[in-house]
mmCIF file of C-alpha atoms in Angstrom:
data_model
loop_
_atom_site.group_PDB
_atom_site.id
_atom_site.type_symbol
_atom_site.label_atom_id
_atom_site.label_comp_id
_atom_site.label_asym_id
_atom_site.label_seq_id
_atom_site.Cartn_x
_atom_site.Cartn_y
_atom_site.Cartn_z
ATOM 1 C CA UNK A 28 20.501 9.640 -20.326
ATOM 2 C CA UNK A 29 19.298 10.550 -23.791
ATOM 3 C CA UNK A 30 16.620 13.157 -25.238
ATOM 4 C CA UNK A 31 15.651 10.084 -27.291
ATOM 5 C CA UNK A 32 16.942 6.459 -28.532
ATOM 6 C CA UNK A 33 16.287 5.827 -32.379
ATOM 7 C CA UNK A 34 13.864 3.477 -33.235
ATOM 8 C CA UNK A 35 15.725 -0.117 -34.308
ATOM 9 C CA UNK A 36 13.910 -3.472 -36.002
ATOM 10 C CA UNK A 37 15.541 -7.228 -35.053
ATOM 11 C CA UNK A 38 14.543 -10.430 -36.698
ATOM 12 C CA UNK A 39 13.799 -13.279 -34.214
ATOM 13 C CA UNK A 40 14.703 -16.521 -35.072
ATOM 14 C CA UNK A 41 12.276 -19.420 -35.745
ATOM 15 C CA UNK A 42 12.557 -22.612 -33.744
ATOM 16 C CA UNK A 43 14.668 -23.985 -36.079
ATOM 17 C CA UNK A 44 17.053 -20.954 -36.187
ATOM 18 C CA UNK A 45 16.537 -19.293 -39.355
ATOM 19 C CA UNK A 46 15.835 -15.794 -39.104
ATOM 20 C CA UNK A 47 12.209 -14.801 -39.207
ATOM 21 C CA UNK A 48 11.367 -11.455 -40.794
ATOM 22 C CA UNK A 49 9.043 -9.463 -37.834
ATOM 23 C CA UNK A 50 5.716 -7.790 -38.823
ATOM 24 C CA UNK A 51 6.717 -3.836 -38.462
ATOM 25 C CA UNK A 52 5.155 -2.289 -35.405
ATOM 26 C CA UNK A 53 4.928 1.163 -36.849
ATOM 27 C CA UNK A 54 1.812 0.779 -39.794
ATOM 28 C CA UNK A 55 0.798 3.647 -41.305
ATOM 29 C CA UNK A 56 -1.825 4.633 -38.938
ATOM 30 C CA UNK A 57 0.937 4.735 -36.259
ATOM 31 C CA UNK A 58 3.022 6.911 -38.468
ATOM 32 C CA UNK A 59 -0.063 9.287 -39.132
ATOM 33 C CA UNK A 60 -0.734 9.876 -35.495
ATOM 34 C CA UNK A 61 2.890 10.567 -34.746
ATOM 35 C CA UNK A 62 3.226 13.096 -37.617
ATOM 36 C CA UNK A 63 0.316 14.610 -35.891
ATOM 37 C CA UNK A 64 1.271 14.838 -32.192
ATOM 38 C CA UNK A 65 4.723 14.772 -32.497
ATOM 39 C CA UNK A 66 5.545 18.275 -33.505
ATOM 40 C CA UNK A 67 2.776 19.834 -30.925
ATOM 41 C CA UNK A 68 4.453 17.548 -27.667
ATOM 42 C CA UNK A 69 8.104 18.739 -29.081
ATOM 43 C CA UNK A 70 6.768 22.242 -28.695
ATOM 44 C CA UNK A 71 5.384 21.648 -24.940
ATOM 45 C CA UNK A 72 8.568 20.192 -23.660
ATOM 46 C CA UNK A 73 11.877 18.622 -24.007
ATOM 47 C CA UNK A 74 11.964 14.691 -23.537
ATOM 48 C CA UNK A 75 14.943 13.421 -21.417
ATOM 49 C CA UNK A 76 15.263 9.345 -20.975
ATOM 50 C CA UNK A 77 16.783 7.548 -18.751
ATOM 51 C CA UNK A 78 17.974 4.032 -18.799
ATOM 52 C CA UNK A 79 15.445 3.160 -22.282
ATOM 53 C CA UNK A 80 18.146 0.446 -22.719
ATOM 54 C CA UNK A 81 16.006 -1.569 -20.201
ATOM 55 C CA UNK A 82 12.660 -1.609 -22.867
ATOM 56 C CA UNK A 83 12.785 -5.291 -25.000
ATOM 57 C CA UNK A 84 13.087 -3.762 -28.117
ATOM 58 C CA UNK A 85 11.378 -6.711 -29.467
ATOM 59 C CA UNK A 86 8.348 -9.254 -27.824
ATOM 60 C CA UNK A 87 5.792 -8.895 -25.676
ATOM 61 C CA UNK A 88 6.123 -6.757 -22.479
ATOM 62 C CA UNK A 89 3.807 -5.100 -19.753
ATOM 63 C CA UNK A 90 4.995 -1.204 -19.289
ATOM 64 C CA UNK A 91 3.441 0.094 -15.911
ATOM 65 C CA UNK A 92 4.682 3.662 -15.220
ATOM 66 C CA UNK A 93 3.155 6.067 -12.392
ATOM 67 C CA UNK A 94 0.360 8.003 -13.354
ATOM 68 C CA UNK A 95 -0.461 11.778 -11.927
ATOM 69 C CA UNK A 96 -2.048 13.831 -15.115
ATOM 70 C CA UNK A 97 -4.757 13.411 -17.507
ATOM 71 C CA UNK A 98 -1.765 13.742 -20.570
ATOM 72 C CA UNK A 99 0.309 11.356 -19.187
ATOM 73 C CA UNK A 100 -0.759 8.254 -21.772
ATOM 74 C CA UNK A 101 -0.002 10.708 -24.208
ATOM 75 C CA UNK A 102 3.773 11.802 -22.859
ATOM 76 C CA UNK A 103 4.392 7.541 -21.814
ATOM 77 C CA UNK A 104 3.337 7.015 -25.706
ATOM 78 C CA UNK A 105 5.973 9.427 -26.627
ATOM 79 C CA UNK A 106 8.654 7.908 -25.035
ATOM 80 C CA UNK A 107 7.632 4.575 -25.884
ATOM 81 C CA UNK A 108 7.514 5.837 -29.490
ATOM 82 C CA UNK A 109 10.881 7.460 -29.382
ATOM 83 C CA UNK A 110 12.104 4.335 -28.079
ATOM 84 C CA UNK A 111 11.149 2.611 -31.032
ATOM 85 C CA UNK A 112 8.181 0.422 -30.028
ATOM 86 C CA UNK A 113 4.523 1.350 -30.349
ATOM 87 C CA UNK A 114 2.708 2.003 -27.232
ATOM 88 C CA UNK A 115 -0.538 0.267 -26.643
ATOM 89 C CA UNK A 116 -3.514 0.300 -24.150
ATOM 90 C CA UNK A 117 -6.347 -1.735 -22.459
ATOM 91 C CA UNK A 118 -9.762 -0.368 -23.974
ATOM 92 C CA UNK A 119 -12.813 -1.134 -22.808
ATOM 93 C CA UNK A 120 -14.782 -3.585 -25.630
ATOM 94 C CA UNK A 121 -17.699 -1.194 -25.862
ATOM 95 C CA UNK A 122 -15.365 1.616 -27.216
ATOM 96 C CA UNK A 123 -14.780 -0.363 -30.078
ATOM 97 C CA UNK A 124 -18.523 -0.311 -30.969
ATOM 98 C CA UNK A 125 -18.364 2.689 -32.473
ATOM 99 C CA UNK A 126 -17.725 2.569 -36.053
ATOM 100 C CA UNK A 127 -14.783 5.629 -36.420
ATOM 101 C CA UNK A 128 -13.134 5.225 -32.736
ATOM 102 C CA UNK A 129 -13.257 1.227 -33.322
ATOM 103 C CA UNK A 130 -11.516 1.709 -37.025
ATOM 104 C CA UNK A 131 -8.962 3.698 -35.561
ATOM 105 C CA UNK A 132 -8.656 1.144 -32.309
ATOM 106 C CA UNK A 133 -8.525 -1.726 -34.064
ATOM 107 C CA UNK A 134 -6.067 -0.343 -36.893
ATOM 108 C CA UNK A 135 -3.757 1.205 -34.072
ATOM 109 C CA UNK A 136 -3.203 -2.523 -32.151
ATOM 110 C CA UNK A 137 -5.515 -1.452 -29.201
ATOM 111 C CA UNK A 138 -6.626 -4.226 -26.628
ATOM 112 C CA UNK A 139 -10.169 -4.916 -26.152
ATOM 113 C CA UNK A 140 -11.492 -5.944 -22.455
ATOM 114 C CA UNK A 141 -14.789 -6.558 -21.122
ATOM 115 C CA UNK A 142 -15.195 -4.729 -17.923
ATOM 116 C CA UNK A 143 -18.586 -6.146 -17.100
ATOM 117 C CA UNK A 144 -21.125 -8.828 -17.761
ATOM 118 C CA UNK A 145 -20.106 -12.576 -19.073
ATOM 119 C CA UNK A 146 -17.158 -11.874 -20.848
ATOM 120 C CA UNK A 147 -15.108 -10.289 -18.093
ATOM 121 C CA UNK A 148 -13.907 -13.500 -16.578
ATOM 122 C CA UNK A 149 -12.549 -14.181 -19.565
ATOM 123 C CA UNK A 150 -11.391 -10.991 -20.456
ATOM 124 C CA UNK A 151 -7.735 -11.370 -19.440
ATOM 125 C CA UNK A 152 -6.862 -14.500 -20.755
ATOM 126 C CA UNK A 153 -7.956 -13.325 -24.341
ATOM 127 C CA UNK A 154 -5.866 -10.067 -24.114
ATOM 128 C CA UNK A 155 -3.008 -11.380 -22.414
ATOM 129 C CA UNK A 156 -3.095 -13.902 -25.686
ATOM 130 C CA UNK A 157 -3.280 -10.888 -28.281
ATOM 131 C CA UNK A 158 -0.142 -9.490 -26.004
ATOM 132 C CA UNK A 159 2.295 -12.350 -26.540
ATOM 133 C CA UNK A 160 0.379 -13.519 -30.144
ATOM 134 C CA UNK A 161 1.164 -10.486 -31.961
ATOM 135 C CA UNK A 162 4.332 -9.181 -29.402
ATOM 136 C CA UNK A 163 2.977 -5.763 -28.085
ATOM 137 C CA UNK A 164 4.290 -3.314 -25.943
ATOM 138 C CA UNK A 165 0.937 -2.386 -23.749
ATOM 139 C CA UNK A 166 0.898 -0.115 -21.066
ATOM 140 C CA UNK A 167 -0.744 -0.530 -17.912
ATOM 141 C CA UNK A 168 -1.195 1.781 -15.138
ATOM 142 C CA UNK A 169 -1.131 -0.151 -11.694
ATOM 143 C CA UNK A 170 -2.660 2.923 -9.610
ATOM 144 C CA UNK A 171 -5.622 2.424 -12.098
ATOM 145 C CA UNK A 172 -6.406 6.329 -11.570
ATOM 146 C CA UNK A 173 -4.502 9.099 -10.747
ATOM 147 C CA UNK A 174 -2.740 9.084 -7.844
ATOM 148 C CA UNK A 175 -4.303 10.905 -4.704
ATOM 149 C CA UNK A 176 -1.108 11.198 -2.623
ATOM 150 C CA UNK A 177 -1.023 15.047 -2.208
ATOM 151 C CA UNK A 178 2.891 15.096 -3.257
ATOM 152 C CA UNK A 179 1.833 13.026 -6.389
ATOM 153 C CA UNK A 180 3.854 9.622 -5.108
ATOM 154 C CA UNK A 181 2.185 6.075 -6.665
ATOM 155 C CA UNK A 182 -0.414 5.306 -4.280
ATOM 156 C CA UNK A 183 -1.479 1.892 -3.560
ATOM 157 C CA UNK A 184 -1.501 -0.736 -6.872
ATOM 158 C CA UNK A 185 -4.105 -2.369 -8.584
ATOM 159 C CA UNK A 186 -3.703 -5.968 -9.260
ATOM 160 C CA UNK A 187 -4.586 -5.673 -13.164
ATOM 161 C CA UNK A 188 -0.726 -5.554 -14.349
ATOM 162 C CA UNK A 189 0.738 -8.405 -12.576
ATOM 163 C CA UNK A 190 -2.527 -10.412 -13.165
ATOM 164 C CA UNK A 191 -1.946 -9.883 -17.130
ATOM 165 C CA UNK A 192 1.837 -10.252 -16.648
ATOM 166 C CA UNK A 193 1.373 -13.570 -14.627
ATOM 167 C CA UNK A 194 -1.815 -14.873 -17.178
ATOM 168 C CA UNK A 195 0.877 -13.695 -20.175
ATOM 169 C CA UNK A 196 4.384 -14.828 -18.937
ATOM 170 C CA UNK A 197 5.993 -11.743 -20.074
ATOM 171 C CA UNK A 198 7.916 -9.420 -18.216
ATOM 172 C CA UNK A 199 6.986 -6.224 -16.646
ATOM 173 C CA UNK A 200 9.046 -3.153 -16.792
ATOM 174 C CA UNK A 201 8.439 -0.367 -14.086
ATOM 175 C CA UNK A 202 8.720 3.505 -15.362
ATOM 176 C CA UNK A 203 8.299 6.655 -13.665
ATOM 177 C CA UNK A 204 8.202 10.109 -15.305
ATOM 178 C CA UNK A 205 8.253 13.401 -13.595
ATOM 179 C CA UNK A 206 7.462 17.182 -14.899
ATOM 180 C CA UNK A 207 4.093 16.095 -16.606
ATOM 181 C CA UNK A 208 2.409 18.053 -13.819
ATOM 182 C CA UNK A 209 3.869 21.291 -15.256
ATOM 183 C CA UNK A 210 2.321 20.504 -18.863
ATOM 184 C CA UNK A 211 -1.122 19.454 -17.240
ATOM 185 C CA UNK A 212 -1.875 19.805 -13.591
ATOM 186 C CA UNK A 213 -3.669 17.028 -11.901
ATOM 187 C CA UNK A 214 -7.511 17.034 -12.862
ATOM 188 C CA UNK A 215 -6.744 20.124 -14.902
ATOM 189 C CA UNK A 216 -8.258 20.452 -18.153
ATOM 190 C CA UNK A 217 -5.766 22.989 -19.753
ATOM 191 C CA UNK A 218 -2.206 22.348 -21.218
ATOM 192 C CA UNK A 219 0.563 24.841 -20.544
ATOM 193 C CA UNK A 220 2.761 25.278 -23.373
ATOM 194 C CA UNK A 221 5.185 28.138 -22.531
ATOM 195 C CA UNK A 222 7.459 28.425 -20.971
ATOM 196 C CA UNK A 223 9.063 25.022 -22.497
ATOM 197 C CA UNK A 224 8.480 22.228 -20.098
ATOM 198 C CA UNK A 225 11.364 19.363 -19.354
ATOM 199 C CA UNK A 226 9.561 16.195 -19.149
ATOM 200 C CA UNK A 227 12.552 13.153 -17.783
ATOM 201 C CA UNK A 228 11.078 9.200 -17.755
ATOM 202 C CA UNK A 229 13.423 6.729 -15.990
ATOM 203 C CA UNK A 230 13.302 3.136 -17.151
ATOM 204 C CA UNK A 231 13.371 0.040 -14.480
ATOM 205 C CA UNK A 232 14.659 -3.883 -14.820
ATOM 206 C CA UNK A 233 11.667 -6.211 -15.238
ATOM 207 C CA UNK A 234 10.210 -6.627 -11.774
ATOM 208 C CA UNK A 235 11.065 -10.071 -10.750
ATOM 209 C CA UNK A 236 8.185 -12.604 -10.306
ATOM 210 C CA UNK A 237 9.844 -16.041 -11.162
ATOM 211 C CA UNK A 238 8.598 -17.278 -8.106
ATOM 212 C CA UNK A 239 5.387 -16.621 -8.505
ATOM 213 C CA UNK A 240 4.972 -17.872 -12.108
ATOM 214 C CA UNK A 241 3.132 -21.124 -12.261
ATOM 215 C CA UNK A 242 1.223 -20.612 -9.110
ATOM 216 C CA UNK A 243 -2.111 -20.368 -9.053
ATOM 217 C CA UNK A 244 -3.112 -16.547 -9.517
ATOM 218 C CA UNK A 245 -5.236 -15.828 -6.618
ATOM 219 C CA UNK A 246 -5.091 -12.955 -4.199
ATOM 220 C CA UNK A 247 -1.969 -13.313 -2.393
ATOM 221 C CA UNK A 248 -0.019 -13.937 -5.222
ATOM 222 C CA UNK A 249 -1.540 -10.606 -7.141
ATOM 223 C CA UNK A 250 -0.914 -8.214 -3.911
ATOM 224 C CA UNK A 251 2.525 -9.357 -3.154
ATOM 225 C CA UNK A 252 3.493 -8.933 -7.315
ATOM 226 C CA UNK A 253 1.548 -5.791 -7.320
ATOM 227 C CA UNK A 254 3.503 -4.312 -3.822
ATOM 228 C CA UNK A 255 6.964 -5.861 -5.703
ATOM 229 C CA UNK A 256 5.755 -3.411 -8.984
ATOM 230 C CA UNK A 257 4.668 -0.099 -7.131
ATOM 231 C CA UNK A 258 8.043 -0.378 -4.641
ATOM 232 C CA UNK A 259 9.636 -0.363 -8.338
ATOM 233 C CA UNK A 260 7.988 2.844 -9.763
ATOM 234 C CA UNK A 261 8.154 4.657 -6.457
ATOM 235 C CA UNK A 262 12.247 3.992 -5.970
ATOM 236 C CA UNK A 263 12.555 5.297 -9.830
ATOM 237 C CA UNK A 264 10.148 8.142 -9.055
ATOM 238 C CA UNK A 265 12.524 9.201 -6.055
ATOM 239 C CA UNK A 266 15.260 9.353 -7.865
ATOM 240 C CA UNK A 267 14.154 11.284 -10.650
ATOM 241 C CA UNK A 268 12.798 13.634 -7.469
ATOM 242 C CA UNK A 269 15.925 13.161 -5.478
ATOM 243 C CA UNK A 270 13.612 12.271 -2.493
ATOM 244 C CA UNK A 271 12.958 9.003 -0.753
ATOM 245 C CA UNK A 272 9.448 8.059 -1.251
ATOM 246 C CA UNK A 273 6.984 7.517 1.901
ATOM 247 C CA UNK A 274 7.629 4.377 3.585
ATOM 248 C CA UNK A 275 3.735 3.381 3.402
ATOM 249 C CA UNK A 276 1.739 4.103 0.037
ATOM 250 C CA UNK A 277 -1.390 6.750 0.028
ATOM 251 C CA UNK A 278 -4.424 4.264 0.065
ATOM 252 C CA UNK A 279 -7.862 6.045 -0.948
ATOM 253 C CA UNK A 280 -9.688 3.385 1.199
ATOM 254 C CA UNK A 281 -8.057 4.863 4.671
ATOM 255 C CA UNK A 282 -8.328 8.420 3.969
ATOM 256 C CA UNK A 283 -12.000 8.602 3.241
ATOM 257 C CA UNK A 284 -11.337 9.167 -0.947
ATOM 258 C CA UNK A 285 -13.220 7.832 -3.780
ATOM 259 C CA UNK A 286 -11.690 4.860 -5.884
ATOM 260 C CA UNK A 287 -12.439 6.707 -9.347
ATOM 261 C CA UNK A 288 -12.983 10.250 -10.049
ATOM 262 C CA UNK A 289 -12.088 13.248 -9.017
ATOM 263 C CA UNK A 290 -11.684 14.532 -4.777
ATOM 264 C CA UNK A 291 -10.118 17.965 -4.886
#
């Protein structure tokens, strides 16, 4: 367990096993945002990880922690910053439209993806080959929304994750993180800063799909990768809790809830 892990760069070797010098993840307009956040989250709490050992410190992985607060991309960024890889996101294309949020999307590594109309077929083969093309650390939320489980456990999965992890081939590593609650309540617009918060993020193996790689990707395949990925968060979650999570996940669907928005 560590407050943080120093940031570390590794050359991979070509095929033909001289070393090849890696492009730098942290550009300038990584290093301007952090100099920019950084001090304001290190006032709002204290950052404890666990196990960060288990992030690739190099390549092309899928990060899919739980998700409970409007902040928390912000607090999984700073961990996956501290642990010396730049944390990236799925962003709808349209976003990138606009000419000052696109500059800043496009210079920061984000991922482009259609969510509607003609491109959206094709939308996950083209960013799972900007994932493993330029070696990203992207993460994905599997709930796709904040949980609705009233004791804030990962609720039932989307398929999105293990769709891009399966399209990709590259592994994906299940995180949970508890104490963001106290910094921003679910559906809460305001950010407590005092008294100090302590925020702790536990780190998980790469879920294992080897058996599922190289079959065809259809809806059997997604929902029993997906069930392997949330069982993952929600073991790490109850240990950071020291609680054993609920045997069956909250599903929306069966308890009358919206998919999206908010229902309290």
């Amino acid at each position: 367990m560590t407050d943080d892990t120093p940031s570390s760069t590794t050359a991979a070797p070509s095929p033909d096993g001289r070393p090849v010098k890696r492009r730098r993840e942290k550009t300038a307009i990584w290093y301007f945002l952090a100099a920019l956040l950084l001090p304001i989250l290190t006032v709002m709490a204290k950052y404890v990880t666990v196990d960060g050992h288990k992030v690739p410190k190099h390549g092309a992985f899928i990060l899919s922690p739980n998700h409970y607060s409007e902040i928390d991309p912000v607090i999984m960024g700073r961990f996956v910053w501290g642990l010396g890889r730049v944390p990236r996101f799925l962003a709808k294309s349209s976003v990138f439209k606009n000419p000052i949020v696109g500059a800043i999307l496009r210079a920061s590594g984000q991922i482009p993806v259609e969510r509607e109309g003609g491109g959206r077929s094709a939308a996950p083969l083209r960013a799972a080959k900007q994932l493993v093309d330029n070696e990203l650390a992207v993460i994905i939320y599997p709930e796709g929304t904040l949980t609705r489980d009233p004791e804030l456990w990962p609720m039932r999965g989307k398929s999105g994750a293990v769709r891009m992890a399966l399209t990709a081939g590259v592994p994906i590593i299940p995180a949970a993180h508890w104490g963001t609650q106290h910094v921003m309540a679910r559906y809460s617009k305001k950010i407590s800063f005092f008294p100090r918060k302590r925020i702790v993020c536990k780190f998980g193996d790469p879920v294992d799909l080897s058996d599922l790689m190289g079959r065809p990707i259809d809806q059997a395949v997604l929902a029993e990768g997906t069930d392997r990925v949330m069982n993952a968060i929600a073991a790490l979650l109850g240990d950071l809790r020291g609680e054993t999570p609920p045997a069956e996940r909250w599903d929306p669907v069966k308890n009358n809830q919206k998919e999206t928005g908010r229902f309290e």
